[in-house]
Amino acid sequence: MPLINKPSSPLTPSLTRLRIALTVFFALDGFLFAGWVVRIPAIKEQTGASASDLGLALLGVSAGAVVTMTLTGRLCARFGSHPLTVAAAVLLSLSMALPAQTHSALALGLVLLVFGAAYGGINVAMNSAAVDLVAALRRPVMPSFHAAFSLGGMIGAGLGGLVAAGLSPASHLLVLTAAGLVVTAVAGPVLLRHPSPTAHEDTGPAPPPGARGDDRARLSGRTRRLVVVFGVIALCTAYGEGALADWGALHLEQDLGAHAGVAAAGYSLFALAMTAGRLSGTTLLERLGQTRTLVAGGLTAAVGMLLGSLAPTVWLALLGFAVTGLGLANIFPVAVARAGALAGPSGVATASTLGYGGMLLGPPAIGFLADWFSLPVALTTVAVLAAVAAVIGFAARRTPAVQDSEARAGSRPPAAERASAEPCRTERR
């Protein structure tokens, strides 16, 4: 213990400032993304795009993000995750103003390539920085960052709903650009002045077996497949988050006749439920364990989304959105944490990329399905994939590697588990 505590104490003020700054960037990411999401119906009308045209344009977000995600990890290794976080935040803020300047689906898709590149870059860079900070703090604080993202999304969607009727998309998104640049100017210097705390991890607990150089070379094919399995679980649930973000407001307004402000509040309610679920995620994991949390969350989200997509009234649909948010809240963190426990950072990278890919590919898929069938029917695919995630998680419970991960995460009493460094190893992601 002395070897661990001695070097950690002088770092506390610095790490606290880093944690606050990173929390601000997570919240800013959610805030800006939600601000774009609630103006999608207005942008669709402005460009005259059909559902399938809008789906193709939204594919620009996916394409830009996927390309950037594959590069950001290498850039973080070369330049550090902190400068990359700040640079991506600047680009994301500037790109917010672009969609409202377009008047065709093609132009919208092109500017969304830039938006997607910035969005993918900041998510990879922020999560990389958060992983380092979690390890340095010796505390499983990762859920708090994701809760900040959800809270930022809730606030962004709520404010967007308030101004949707009285402020043009161009003015609204330009205000978001200014807000993003101001927040980055305030919080960015904290990250730029402080290097990543990764260098201080040597005194901490040992990394998960998959993260050690000697073990990484010996990862079995079964372990690699399991990592992909948990990445697929992350994809299934993130698909739902992306679909609700981009199509939830349009479903409420177009299919159920909701006022623009009420429609925008749908995503805000979903984000609020996700925030509450993530804030209580640690307690839930301690009481139920990872497998039960994953399975219960998937089934809850499936029921909620069936209600949200097929309900005949706005208020029942809003209730369904809220239940879906509660169900999806902790599945992504559990899936990525398990992948990290199995294969260390490489497992985290694989699962995270698949997960964010699901979030970004979901909206265009919903667009195509909405043209072929209808938007309510297309949204039921969110329920189907949430149920698939629950089934996969339940089926994987008997795998020895997963049982070892579950035992490390939940075999100790809650008090002892909180006092140990074991959860920090699981959270290394």
XYZ file of C-alpha atoms in Angstrom, residues 115-376:
262
model
C -18.884 16.789 -38.540
C -18.478 13.005 -38.332
C -14.690 13.227 -38.473
C -14.672 15.637 -35.543
C -17.223 13.578 -33.593
C -15.324 10.317 -34.055
C -12.010 11.959 -33.185
C -13.173 13.570 -29.959
C -14.855 10.383 -28.746
C -11.747 8.238 -29.217
C -9.414 10.905 -27.795
C -11.603 11.631 -24.759
C -12.068 7.981 -23.917
C -8.330 7.354 -24.244
C -7.651 10.234 -21.868
C -10.323 8.966 -19.484
C -8.828 5.459 -19.465
C -5.460 6.888 -18.409
C -7.066 9.021 -15.721
C -9.109 6.140 -14.315
C -5.932 4.091 -13.952
C -4.084 6.969 -12.271
C -6.939 7.722 -9.843
C -7.234 4.032 -8.847
C -11.010 4.528 -8.832
C -13.697 3.242 -11.256
C -14.931 6.701 -12.276
C -15.494 5.958 -15.971
C -19.327 5.919 -15.626
C -19.228 9.516 -14.431
C -17.752 10.645 -17.748
C -20.450 8.880 -19.736
C -23.069 10.318 -17.401
C -21.686 13.779 -18.239
C -22.111 13.019 -21.947
C -25.721 12.004 -21.356
C -26.353 15.054 -19.174
C -24.892 17.306 -21.848
C -27.163 15.647 -24.402
C -30.190 16.172 -22.187
C -29.412 19.873 -21.730
C -28.626 20.358 -25.413
C -31.849 18.691 -26.505
C -33.883 20.528 -23.873
C -32.564 23.941 -24.904
C -32.972 22.977 -28.548
C -36.609 22.165 -27.896
C -37.143 25.550 -26.272
C -35.703 27.500 -29.193
C -36.872 25.215 -32.023
C -40.005 27.233 -32.761
C -38.473 30.704 -32.492
C -34.890 30.379 -33.729
C -33.801 29.341 -37.188
C -31.502 26.319 -37.549
C -28.708 28.573 -38.852
C -28.871 30.892 -35.832
C -29.197 28.025 -33.365
C -26.245 26.050 -34.720
C -24.123 29.190 -34.952
C -24.771 29.843 -31.255
C -23.689 26.264 -30.528
C -20.471 26.856 -32.464
C -19.696 29.907 -30.345
C -20.554 28.061 -27.121
C -18.320 25.141 -28.072
C -15.357 27.370 -28.842
C -15.756 29.265 -25.550
C -15.932 26.074 -23.479
C -12.916 24.638 -25.306
C -10.959 27.832 -24.676
C -11.704 27.573 -20.950
C -11.217 23.818 -20.387
C -8.661 23.075 -23.111
C -5.619 24.686 -21.427
C -6.035 22.352 -18.447
C -5.514 19.348 -20.717
C -2.718 21.008 -22.674
C -0.789 21.962 -19.510
C -0.980 18.495 -17.966
C 0.435 15.430 -19.711
C -1.435 12.183 -19.685
C -1.079 10.457 -16.278
C -0.237 7.152 -17.988
C 3.374 7.469 -16.892
C 2.315 7.182 -13.269
C 0.576 3.845 -13.690
C 3.697 1.810 -12.984
C 3.171 2.066 -9.256
C -0.423 0.922 -9.455
C -2.008 -2.495 -9.691
C -1.065 -4.826 -12.501
C -2.898 -4.388 -15.778
C -5.272 -7.055 -16.961
C -3.549 -10.108 -18.408
C -4.427 -9.179 -21.967
C -2.703 -5.801 -21.577
C 0.746 -7.220 -20.805
C 3.139 -7.464 -23.693
C 3.963 -11.119 -23.032
C 0.324 -12.122 -22.832
C -0.870 -10.030 -25.762
C 1.120 -12.197 -28.127
C -0.493 -15.301 -26.626
C -4.117 -14.222 -26.956
C -6.009 -17.231 -28.184
C -8.400 -17.213 -31.078
C -11.237 -17.824 -28.623
C -10.306 -14.717 -26.654
C -10.199 -12.623 -29.801
C -13.616 -13.934 -30.794
C -14.985 -13.114 -27.362
C -13.735 -9.560 -27.693
C -15.614 -9.304 -30.979
C -18.704 -10.767 -29.283
C -18.691 -8.007 -26.682
C -18.022 -5.503 -29.430
C -21.170 -6.750 -31.177
C -23.112 -6.271 -27.921
C -21.835 -2.695 -27.783
C -22.824 -2.230 -31.437
C -26.365 -3.536 -30.854
C -27.021 -1.113 -28.029
C -25.235 1.908 -29.523
C -27.327 1.391 -32.662
C -30.351 2.238 -30.542
C -28.777 5.375 -29.119
C -27.867 6.662 -32.569
C -31.284 5.799 -33.992
C -33.162 7.617 -31.247
C -30.857 10.605 -31.476
C -31.393 11.127 -35.196
C -34.922 9.799 -35.724
C -36.725 10.044 -32.377
C -37.785 13.678 -32.788
C -38.897 13.082 -36.385
C -40.985 10.064 -35.304
C -42.787 12.088 -32.632
C -43.404 15.032 -34.958
C -44.175 13.224 -38.202
C -45.971 10.061 -37.034
C -47.643 11.235 -33.828
C -48.226 14.917 -34.608
C -46.182 16.284 -31.711
C -45.294 19.975 -31.528
C -41.666 20.715 -32.485
C -40.760 21.505 -28.869
C -42.342 18.286 -27.544
C -40.648 16.267 -30.281
C -37.264 17.706 -29.356
C -37.939 16.884 -25.700
C -38.113 13.187 -26.632
C -34.349 12.875 -26.961
C -33.917 15.021 -23.852
C -36.038 12.556 -21.882
C -34.077 9.634 -23.314
C -30.788 11.329 -22.358
C -32.091 12.057 -18.843
C -32.977 8.393 -18.357
C -29.538 7.329 -19.592
C -27.902 9.801 -17.216
C -29.839 8.428 -14.251
C -29.017 4.877 -15.282
C -25.301 5.591 -15.577
C -25.130 7.486 -12.302
C -26.576 4.420 -10.582
C -24.577 1.971 -12.703
C -21.897 1.175 -10.120
C -24.493 0.238 -7.494
C -26.391 -1.840 -10.033
C -23.266 -3.751 -11.039
C -22.363 -4.415 -7.416
C -25.797 -5.861 -6.676
C -26.570 -7.763 -9.869
C -23.189 -8.470 -11.441
C -22.202 -7.805 -15.015
C -24.161 -10.544 -16.772
C -27.462 -9.816 -15.036
C -27.041 -6.093 -15.574
C -26.379 -6.644 -19.260
C -29.296 -9.054 -19.778
C -31.768 -7.004 -17.736
C -30.742 -3.842 -19.544
C -31.172 -5.395 -22.987
C -34.619 -6.773 -22.207
C -35.731 -3.503 -20.610
C -34.573 -1.530 -23.643
C -36.359 -3.939 -25.984
C -39.682 -3.509 -24.172
C -39.221 0.249 -23.951
C -38.451 0.663 -27.645
C -41.409 -1.452 -28.738
C -43.564 0.948 -26.759
C -41.719 4.010 -28.053
C -41.989 3.023 -31.718
C -45.502 1.541 -31.805
C -47.383 3.589 -29.179
C -50.452 5.416 -30.558
C -49.921 8.556 -28.446
C -47.049 10.966 -27.880
C -46.971 10.483 -24.116
C -46.761 6.694 -24.319
C -43.977 7.037 -26.870
C -42.106 9.396 -24.532
C -42.474 6.836 -21.745
C -41.043 4.209 -24.074
C -38.068 6.450 -24.867
C -37.379 6.874 -21.145
C -37.536 3.122 -20.460
C -35.240 2.516 -23.427
C -32.712 4.977 -22.007
C -32.697 3.220 -18.640
C -32.192 -0.146 -20.320
C -29.373 0.932 -22.637
C -27.522 3.040 -20.053
C -24.984 0.520 -18.755
C -24.765 -2.128 -21.476
C -22.112 -0.332 -23.514
C -19.805 0.250 -20.478
C -20.202 -3.384 -19.361
C -19.437 -4.740 -22.841
C -16.356 -2.579 -23.294
C -15.127 -3.276 -19.757
C -15.377 -7.023 -20.352
C -13.501 -6.718 -23.632
C -10.786 -4.822 -21.769
C -10.606 -7.465 -19.053
C -10.137 -10.117 -21.723
C -7.603 -8.411 -23.972
C -6.543 -5.129 -22.389
C -6.366 -1.944 -24.476
C -6.637 -3.795 -27.768
C -9.905 -5.330 -26.595
C -11.194 -1.920 -25.566
C -10.307 -0.467 -28.970
C -12.093 -3.253 -30.846
C -15.263 -3.117 -28.763
C -15.380 0.689 -28.735
C -14.955 0.941 -32.498
C -17.729 -1.572 -33.098
C -19.916 0.210 -30.571
C -19.468 3.684 -31.998
C -19.860 2.186 -35.456
C -23.299 0.961 -34.414
C -24.226 4.417 -33.141
C -23.195 6.017 -36.419
C -24.502 3.369 -38.820
C -27.881 3.065 -37.084
C -29.375 6.350 -38.370
C -28.795 5.709 -42.103
C -30.073 2.138 -41.685
C -33.249 3.502 -40.079
C -33.615 5.903 -43.023
C -33.552 3.126 -45.605
C -35.940 0.954 -43.594
C -38.298 3.904 -43.120
C -38.502 4.357 -46.902
C -39.099 0.654 -47.474
C -41.626 0.174 -44.671
C -42.353 3.032 -42.253
C -40.447 4.917 -39.573
C -42.252 3.210 -36.635
